[in-house]
Amino acid sequence: MRELRGIGASPGAAAGPVYRLAPPPALPPLAQTFDPGAEKAAVRAAVLAVAADLARRADTARDATAAEVLRAQVMMVQDETLIDAADVAIDGGADAPHAITDVLAVHRAAFEAAGGYLAERVSDLDDLRDRLVAACLGLPMPGVPNPGHPYLLIARDLAPADTAGLETALVLGLVTAEGGPTSHTAILARTLGIPAVVRCAGILDVTDGALATLDGASGVVVAGVSTETVTTVNAARLAEIERRARSQGPGRTADGHPIALLANIGSARDLTGEVEGVGLFRTELLYLDRNDPPSHEEQVAAYRDVFAALPGRKIVVRTLDAGADKPLPFLRLADEPNPALGVRGLRVARQTPAVLTTQLAAIATAAAAADADVWVMAPMVATAAEAAAFTESCREHGLPTAGVMIEVPAAALRASQMLCHADFLSIGTNDLSQYTFAADRMCGDLADLLDPWQPALIALLASCAAAGVEVGKPVGVCGESAADPDFALVLAGLGITSLSMAPRSIPAVRESLAAHTLDECRQIAEAALAAPSPAAARAAAPAASRQLPLGGGTGSPR
Ligand code: PEP
Ligand code: MG
């Protein structure tokens, strides 16, 4: 047995044989002699196989954008000119894999020369080439494997295209050698409820088919376990999933203090099960991968879908958060040496105010036709003046409840001033960590700085919560930290009024809150706030709950 340690990125235990993301195929040397007819037939067979595989992935893709990208790839691979050009290359002396590679290299150069949107599609062409070549050579399709039974997926890291069609019935757990706890892979794993460990050195040395267990909370992976261990771990996990599925009702501490448990979503499809409401509706999905912004009508339809799903419930819509890790071609933002510190989030409205006003008008139209309690907030607000301008614009559009996200330390330090204008605050701890510690949220090497248990982050959270308590306005948290059942106790104790997370994370947080009184949460928060380091804060918080005289003690030290 071999124990490996990474960073727990999505809670839960899982066990099974490991299989790695198949690498792109290496192009073999050109065949010296071949039958041109057989090579042409091989190209046609590869096209059929790849088109069928991509179409199946598009049908099962988790989000609309990923499905669209995959369907575009199906159309590219079925383009007749590709087969015609491959035939010409084969007649000119290339075998099937080389013919495909040569033809797609010509397309690639043309895309690159065209620039703009087409230049951004070259990675789709590279992916197609890899798939077609693998099909010709009889190798497994690059990307997520399908061994025909459940398994643990291991990879260096996952690209968004790899994750689009992850089948939760097959992929029991995920271990990556790179990435960090706020990377897209980690967020996706939490959204899908797949236990995950990231930044696990040595995982790529484990051979395909070896049995392993992973603990998505502690980050421990054990390779070389027995079949009995696999059966026991998975049975326990299944029992836990079933028990949690039965957990329902609003978020409450043991003594009945309400902490609303809300969902983070990107579209109506992400709404699984009963939720109290939506605390973060990320609207970027609508804008991705397009040359022009979505029209007023398109936006109204998308927002209406979500509003209609939750009549009478609160839905917090975040206006477009473009730039940095969410680049959008149609905005044609200038190349920035430091995009995370550049024109992103609300700042885009400085250059293209119509993008924001069109969106607010569409949200207002959809809200007027629905029963939901629609709130609106802006991302990346830095000053009280920005908060004032945004909330005023919302009100002009007939949107009565307007708030701001707290993602920039300057905004957190001036939370009281923000609340002079905003009706509520929603703290995005993913970005607030990044900017407080000057640590790129995608950089796994700096994961220790991005830990929400960092005392400096907790201090900022405390002052925002206190500002809300003082004026009686809601202050929620919608970053990934809200999904940590132990950290949720700290947030409740600080005076945070709602926690928003991937819907699958809600039951564990609900249970954790229900096991502690508000007073206990306050003591846990105090202990975390006074701790000198994240490790001490983590250890101090559950220890504080164990020492409580009134029946605390369900907190689990890590
Ligand atoms: C955050 O920054 O915490 C947040 C919720 O926004 P996003 O992850 O979409 O940047
Ligand atoms: Mg953010």
XYZ file of C-alpha atoms and ligand atoms in Angstrom:
569
model
C 0.000 0.000 0.000
C 1.167 3.507 -0.746
C -0.197 6.654 0.926
C -0.159 9.858 -1.108
C -1.171 13.295 0.121
C -2.860 16.053 -1.832
C -5.368 18.777 -1.041
C -8.965 17.762 -0.336
C -11.035 19.610 -2.954
C -14.484 18.005 -2.818
C -15.573 16.119 0.313
C -16.499 12.460 0.490
C -14.732 9.119 0.240
C -14.483 6.966 -2.876
C -12.707 3.775 -3.865
C -12.106 1.721 -6.986
C -9.630 1.030 -9.759
C -7.831 4.092 -11.092
C -7.740 5.009 -14.772
C -5.923 7.965 -16.211
C -7.057 10.531 -18.707
C -5.725 9.095 -21.982
C -2.913 11.261 -23.423
C -2.963 12.486 -27.033
C -1.560 9.804 -29.379
C 2.008 10.100 -30.658
C 2.177 10.136 -34.454
C 4.031 6.971 -35.608
C 6.616 7.137 -38.439
C 5.072 7.213 -41.919
C 4.209 3.683 -43.114
C 6.578 2.654 -45.916
C 4.026 0.622 -47.858
C 0.264 0.769 -47.587
C -2.938 0.219 -49.524
C -4.393 3.687 -50.348
C -7.925 2.226 -50.485
C -7.558 0.792 -46.963
C -6.140 4.100 -45.637
C -9.052 6.057 -47.149
C -11.477 3.613 -45.541
C -9.619 4.047 -42.228
C -10.112 7.835 -42.408
C -13.839 7.390 -43.053
C -14.190 4.919 -40.184
C -12.288 7.280 -37.861
C -14.553 10.205 -38.838
C -17.665 8.125 -38.100
C -16.316 6.909 -34.744
C -15.176 10.351 -33.597
C -18.404 12.067 -34.707
C -20.483 9.470 -32.839
C -18.357 9.797 -29.689
C -18.495 13.610 -29.705
C -22.262 13.604 -30.352
C -22.758 11.262 -27.390
C -20.628 13.539 -25.206
C -22.646 16.577 -26.378
C -25.904 14.845 -25.424
C -24.665 14.116 -21.922
C -22.727 17.377 -21.416
C -23.423 19.049 -18.076
C -23.816 22.564 -19.390
C -25.185 24.157 -22.512
C -21.925 25.834 -23.505
C -19.918 22.635 -23.368
C -22.619 20.902 -25.434
C -22.430 23.674 -28.023
C -18.638 23.390 -28.288
C -18.914 19.631 -28.771
C -21.647 19.969 -31.421
C -19.465 22.458 -33.285
C -16.710 19.821 -33.231
C -19.126 17.226 -34.652
C -19.883 19.584 -37.542
C -16.163 20.209 -38.130
C -15.319 16.513 -38.260
C -18.218 15.730 -40.593
C -17.188 18.440 -43.031
C -16.904 16.680 -46.439
C -13.881 18.750 -47.409
C -11.888 17.087 -44.629
C -12.361 13.618 -46.152
C -11.747 14.929 -49.689
C -8.497 16.606 -48.608
C -7.410 13.451 -46.737
C -8.018 11.393 -49.918
C -5.786 13.788 -51.861
C -3.070 13.535 -49.170
C -3.254 9.712 -49.247
C -2.940 9.733 -53.057
C 0.106 11.951 -52.507
C 1.828 9.309 -50.307
C 0.532 9.853 -46.754
C -0.990 7.064 -44.631
C -4.251 7.757 -42.774
C -2.806 9.259 -39.520
C -0.405 11.495 -41.481
C -3.110 12.517 -43.972
C -5.373 13.629 -41.092
C -2.527 15.447 -39.372
C -1.496 17.256 -42.572
C -5.045 18.284 -43.495
C -5.839 19.605 -40.027
C -2.499 21.444 -39.928
C -3.651 23.399 -43.019
C -7.005 24.234 -41.328
C -5.143 25.184 -38.169
C -2.891 27.643 -40.029
C -5.950 29.175 -41.740
C -7.752 29.597 -38.393
C -4.690 31.198 -36.851
C -4.262 33.566 -39.778
C -7.931 34.608 -39.560
C -7.377 35.686 -35.937
C -10.169 36.571 -33.474
C -12.839 33.977 -32.854
C -11.428 31.418 -35.309
C -7.946 31.652 -33.796
C -9.504 30.751 -30.463
C -10.880 27.557 -31.996
C -7.468 26.038 -32.862
C -7.480 23.955 -29.677
C -10.746 22.356 -30.867
C -8.979 21.417 -34.126
C -6.006 19.976 -32.222
C -8.423 17.933 -30.131
C -10.128 16.634 -33.295
C -6.783 15.643 -34.819
C -5.852 13.732 -31.645
C -9.178 11.912 -31.647
C -9.038 11.013 -35.356
C -5.432 9.815 -35.151
C -6.222 7.729 -32.048
C -9.198 6.180 -33.871
C -7.003 5.329 -36.897
C -4.383 3.716 -34.662
C -6.923 1.787 -32.596
C -5.860 3.660 -29.418
C -8.264 4.795 -26.674
C -9.903 8.186 -27.371
C -7.884 10.878 -25.658
C -9.706 12.334 -22.690
C -11.902 10.790 -20.022
C -11.802 6.966 -20.288
C -14.818 4.678 -20.163
C -13.669 1.251 -18.909
C -17.319 0.166 -18.696
C -17.443 0.166 -14.884
C -17.085 2.741 -12.087
C -13.556 3.988 -11.397
C -11.380 6.781 -9.972
C -10.203 9.202 -12.636
C -6.595 10.367 -12.362
C -5.066 13.142 -14.436
C -2.434 15.835 -14.436
C -5.358 18.305 -14.538
C -8.645 18.463 -16.415
C -9.533 20.890 -19.213
C -13.123 22.204 -19.296
C -13.767 20.038 -22.407
C -12.684 16.913 -20.482
C -15.053 17.643 -17.665
C -18.069 18.502 -19.820
C -19.318 14.967 -20.113
C -18.069 13.464 -16.834
C -20.544 10.753 -15.996
C -21.090 10.661 -12.256
C -22.264 7.046 -12.383
C -18.837 6.060 -13.763
C -16.425 8.527 -12.200
C -16.588 7.816 -8.458
C -13.741 10.132 -7.567
C -11.119 12.387 -9.046
C -7.410 12.850 -8.244
C -5.236 15.362 -10.060
C -1.507 15.935 -9.806
C -1.941 19.684 -10.369
C -4.669 22.298 -9.843
C -5.805 23.898 -6.610
C -8.907 23.953 -4.402
C -10.432 26.938 -6.235
C -9.513 25.719 -9.733
C -12.290 24.940 -12.228
C -11.704 21.205 -11.739
C -12.329 21.510 -8.003
C -15.421 23.685 -8.451
C -16.808 21.236 -11.004
C -16.159 18.241 -8.730
C -18.075 19.942 -5.934
C -20.891 20.852 -8.332
C -21.184 17.226 -9.423
C -20.737 15.873 -5.893
C -17.657 13.860 -6.922
C -15.095 13.439 -4.097
C -11.826 14.956 -5.283
C -8.211 15.459 -4.280
C -6.030 17.932 -6.166
C -2.301 18.564 -6.196
C -1.522 14.965 -5.290
C 2.145 14.354 -6.093
C 2.887 10.814 -7.249
C -0.646 9.973 -8.391
C 0.472 9.661 -12.018
C 2.865 6.860 -11.018
C -0.052 4.636 -9.961
C -0.784 2.131 -12.729
C -4.154 1.852 -14.461
C -6.395 -0.691 -12.790
C -4.720 -0.474 -9.338
C -7.244 -0.233 -6.498
C -7.191 2.967 -4.455
C -9.212 4.981 -1.947
C -9.447 8.747 -1.712
C -10.671 11.059 1.012
C -11.813 14.359 -0.476
C -11.777 16.057 2.937
C -8.279 15.216 4.195
C -6.682 14.871 0.743
C -5.298 11.388 1.505
C -5.113 8.836 -1.334
C -4.109 5.223 -0.640
C -3.077 3.079 -3.619
C -2.889 -0.714 -3.516
C -5.868 -1.357 -1.209
C -7.845 -4.632 -1.157
C -11.148 -5.392 -2.902
C -12.786 -5.622 0.550
C -11.680 -2.057 1.372
C -13.138 -0.820 -1.936
C -16.461 -2.513 -1.188
C -16.612 -1.148 2.375
C -15.744 2.439 1.405
C -18.251 2.545 -1.436
C -21.036 0.983 0.643
C -20.457 3.601 3.361
C -20.467 6.376 0.765
C -23.705 5.138 -0.764
C -25.353 4.977 2.662
C -24.180 8.531 3.343
C -25.546 9.782 -0.002
C -28.914 8.154 0.712
C -29.078 9.559 4.229
C -28.183 13.065 2.977
C -30.754 12.858 0.187
C -33.407 12.565 2.888
C -32.132 15.691 4.685
C -34.420 18.597 3.913
C -35.666 21.921 5.155
C -34.211 25.371 5.639
C -30.786 25.996 7.186
C -31.010 26.423 10.953
C -28.686 26.175 13.906
C -29.633 23.707 16.655
C -31.520 26.482 18.465
C -33.389 27.573 15.341
C -31.363 30.587 14.170
C -31.921 30.755 10.378
C -28.942 30.673 7.981
C -30.375 30.439 4.473
C -28.735 27.669 2.417
C -28.794 28.759 -1.209
C -27.596 27.331 -4.509
C -24.790 28.472 -6.829
C -25.920 27.859 -10.416
C -24.978 28.701 -14.013
C -28.345 27.798 -15.531
C -31.685 26.211 -14.617
C -30.103 22.786 -15.301
C -27.945 23.097 -12.190
C -31.000 23.226 -9.931
C -31.118 19.742 -8.482
C -33.568 18.995 -5.684
C -35.351 21.351 -3.345
C -33.458 24.564 -2.462
C -34.341 27.613 -0.383
C -33.267 29.826 -3.237
C -30.308 30.814 -5.391
C -27.509 32.841 -3.833
C -25.356 33.094 -6.957
C -26.690 32.827 -10.507
C -23.509 33.107 -12.609
C -24.690 34.582 -15.920
C -21.400 34.150 -17.835
C -22.592 30.929 -19.490
C -24.900 32.894 -21.722
C -22.052 34.994 -23.041
C -19.343 32.377 -23.562
C -17.998 31.379 -26.944
C -19.799 33.936 -29.019
C -18.933 36.797 -31.312
C -21.769 39.046 -30.153
C -23.433 39.500 -26.806
C -26.724 37.631 -26.319
C -29.748 39.704 -27.345
C -32.276 41.120 -24.871
C -34.750 38.382 -25.864
C -32.217 35.550 -25.452
C -31.329 36.822 -22.012
C -34.934 37.232 -20.937
C -35.618 33.606 -21.929
C -32.617 32.284 -19.984
C -33.420 34.288 -16.843
C -37.098 33.369 -17.051
C -36.161 29.661 -17.068
C -34.425 30.055 -13.724
C -37.026 32.381 -12.179
C -39.873 30.063 -13.207
C -38.181 27.121 -11.489
C -38.334 28.793 -8.068
C -41.602 30.706 -7.620
C -41.633 32.815 -4.464
C -37.957 32.086 -3.734
C -35.021 34.466 -3.579
C -32.740 34.402 -6.638
C -29.581 36.500 -6.649
C -28.506 37.223 -10.214
C -24.909 38.273 -10.653
C -24.331 40.578 -13.598
C -21.722 39.531 -16.129
C -18.345 38.740 -14.576
C -16.056 38.877 -17.621
C -12.297 39.179 -17.890
C -9.312 37.408 -16.240
C -10.261 33.719 -15.778
C -13.496 34.305 -17.739
C -12.389 35.955 -21.030
C -15.124 36.805 -23.540
C -14.116 37.300 -27.176
C -16.924 39.706 -28.084
C -15.846 42.313 -25.524
C -12.548 42.669 -27.412
C -10.763 43.714 -24.253
C -7.217 44.874 -24.843
C -4.465 42.410 -23.992
C -3.605 43.087 -20.379
C -0.290 42.144 -18.769
C -2.169 41.340 -15.554
C -5.784 40.473 -16.398
C -6.837 39.581 -12.840
C -6.030 43.186 -11.949
C -7.430 44.614 -15.156
C -10.791 45.398 -16.675
C -12.970 42.622 -15.286
C -16.349 42.243 -13.585
C -18.205 45.528 -13.117
C -15.217 47.392 -14.585
C -16.208 46.207 -18.088
C -19.125 48.650 -17.849
C -16.640 51.543 -17.875
C -15.813 50.696 -21.499
C -19.034 49.104 -22.723
C -21.875 50.340 -20.502
C -24.487 48.877 -22.870
C -23.535 45.328 -21.881
C -24.614 46.072 -18.301
C -27.698 48.131 -19.118
C -28.960 45.524 -21.617
C -28.495 42.852 -18.990
C -30.276 44.816 -16.256
C -33.173 45.528 -18.627
C -33.435 41.813 -19.490
C -33.332 40.759 -15.831
C -36.051 43.319 -15.041
C -38.267 42.093 -17.898
C -37.873 38.460 -16.837
C -38.421 39.353 -13.167
C -41.595 41.295 -13.947
C -43.067 38.209 -15.605
C -42.126 35.835 -12.764
C -43.030 35.141 -9.174
C -39.473 34.855 -7.881
C -37.903 37.373 -5.469
C -35.159 38.641 -7.797
C -32.070 40.308 -6.314
C -29.194 41.621 -8.449
C -25.530 42.070 -7.590
C -22.355 43.202 -9.331
C -19.008 41.387 -9.264
C -15.608 42.978 -8.540
C -16.839 46.151 -6.900
C -13.947 48.068 -5.328
C -15.351 51.383 -4.076
C -18.493 52.760 -2.450
C -18.895 55.062 -5.473
C -19.098 51.986 -7.745
C -21.651 50.453 -5.378
C -23.684 53.683 -5.502
C -23.620 53.843 -9.309
C -24.547 50.164 -9.706
C -27.410 50.180 -7.227
C -28.783 53.395 -8.731
C -28.708 51.827 -12.193
C -30.561 48.749 -10.870
C -33.259 50.932 -9.362
C -33.611 52.913 -12.603
C -34.294 49.588 -14.312
C -36.984 48.718 -11.769
C -34.890 46.186 -9.843
C -35.557 47.033 -6.188
C -33.017 44.806 -4.388
C -29.473 45.614 -5.456
C -26.260 44.502 -3.809
C -22.567 44.074 -4.412
C -20.098 41.268 -4.174
C -17.207 41.662 -1.795
C -14.229 40.202 -3.630
C -11.686 42.996 -3.320
C -10.055 43.777 0.047
C -10.748 47.520 -0.467
C -14.469 46.751 -0.598
C -14.292 44.478 2.458
C -12.545 47.217 4.446
C -15.331 49.648 3.516
C -18.242 47.253 3.978
C -20.216 49.795 6.053
C -19.877 52.412 3.307
C -20.934 49.836 0.696
C -24.048 49.185 2.761
C -24.971 52.889 2.675
C -25.950 52.156 -0.951
C -26.331 48.400 -1.319
C -29.250 46.419 0.091
C -27.016 43.410 0.729
C -23.466 42.104 0.412
C -22.383 38.736 -0.934
C -18.794 37.763 -0.190
C -16.976 35.916 -2.975
C -14.255 34.238 -0.948
C -12.580 32.728 -4.031
C -11.572 36.141 -5.332
C -11.344 37.768 -1.903
C -8.666 35.181 -0.984
C -6.878 35.724 -4.295
C -6.705 39.488 -3.879
C -6.052 39.521 -0.139
C -3.071 37.190 -0.427
C -1.923 38.290 -3.898
C -2.143 34.598 -4.848
C -3.606 33.523 -8.206
C -6.670 31.377 -7.436
C -5.693 28.973 -10.230
C -2.222 28.397 -8.810
C -2.081 25.136 -6.900
C 1.398 25.986 -5.603
C -0.154 28.757 -3.524
C -3.095 26.706 -2.239
C -2.024 27.251 1.384
C -2.548 31.010 0.947
C -5.958 30.439 -0.621
C -7.163 28.435 2.380
C -10.360 30.075 3.738
C -9.164 29.299 7.274
C -6.430 31.924 6.878
C -6.912 34.280 9.834
C -6.596 37.403 7.637
C -9.501 36.233 5.468
C -11.575 35.394 8.541
C -10.864 38.904 9.891
C -12.202 40.473 6.667
C -15.268 38.216 6.779
C -15.843 39.236 10.400
C -15.796 42.943 9.642
C -18.183 42.561 6.676
C -20.592 40.489 8.771
C -20.420 43.033 11.603
C -21.205 45.864 9.165
C -24.338 43.978 8.082
C -25.438 43.216 11.640
C -25.056 46.895 12.563
C -27.496 48.136 9.934
C -29.656 44.996 9.756
C -28.813 44.180 6.125
C -28.031 40.655 4.859
C -24.424 39.635 4.299
C -24.000 36.229 2.625
C -21.053 34.163 1.425
C -21.142 32.606 -2.048
C -17.503 31.521 -2.519
C -16.425 27.896 -2.230
C -15.705 28.302 1.503
C -19.464 28.308 2.204
C -19.580 24.622 1.243
C -17.189 23.515 4.009
C -19.426 22.153 6.815
C -16.918 23.172 9.529
C -16.230 26.606 8.067
C -19.994 27.171 7.812
C -20.065 27.166 11.631
C -17.461 29.944 11.678
C -19.468 31.961 9.142
C -22.707 31.527 11.096
C -20.895 32.571 14.282
C -19.557 35.721 12.614
C -23.099 36.842 11.733
C -23.251 35.784 8.064
C -26.914 35.440 7.096
C -26.793 33.055 4.108
C -24.442 30.494 2.575
C -24.550 29.754 -1.130
C -22.910 26.678 -2.671
C -23.238 23.876 -5.212
C -26.648 22.274 -4.455
C -24.984 18.925 -3.683
C -22.983 20.492 -0.839
C -26.082 21.761 0.978
C -27.064 18.618 2.987
C -23.683 18.347 4.745
C -23.722 22.039 5.674
C -27.345 21.759 6.825
C -26.398 18.863 9.132
C -23.400 20.685 10.518
C -25.420 23.810 11.387
C -28.248 21.749 12.884
C -25.758 20.145 15.290
C -24.608 23.468 16.823
C -26.362 26.342 18.571
C -25.715 29.921 17.498
C -23.757 30.463 20.706
C -21.531 27.510 19.921
C -20.974 28.880 16.420
C -19.982 32.227 17.940
C -17.427 30.544 20.185
C -16.081 28.559 17.223
C -15.812 31.792 15.199
C -13.981 33.536 18.031
C -11.527 30.656 18.331
C -10.882 30.671 14.565
C -10.456 34.451 14.543
C -7.933 34.329 17.395
C -5.925 31.421 15.897
C -2.444 32.287 14.579
C -2.588 30.049 11.466
C -5.092 28.191 9.248
C -4.121 24.873 10.836
C -4.643 26.302 14.303
C -7.976 27.839 13.247
C -9.158 24.484 11.880
C -8.044 22.632 14.960
C -9.306 25.281 17.359
C -12.780 25.468 15.907
C -13.941 21.880 16.415
C -11.985 21.714 19.702
C -13.940 24.729 20.881
C -17.175 22.997 19.961
C -16.141 19.846 21.860
C -15.445 21.819 25.016
C -18.836 23.462 25.032
C -20.885 22.567 28.073
C -24.190 22.321 26.211
C -23.756 19.186 24.163
C -21.485 20.445 21.368
C -18.925 18.073 20.016
C -19.913 16.814 16.644
C -17.233 18.858 14.919
C -14.620 16.635 13.325
C -11.019 17.753 13.654
C -8.941 17.315 10.516
C -15.933 34.244 -5.794
O -15.036 34.923 -6.292
O -15.867 33.741 -4.636
C -17.156 33.954 -6.557
C -18.193 33.366 -5.994
O -17.152 34.303 -7.869
P -16.427 33.419 -9.034
O -15.936 32.151 -8.414
O -17.457 33.216 -10.084
O -15.325 34.352 -9.447
Mg -15.405 36.007 -8.125
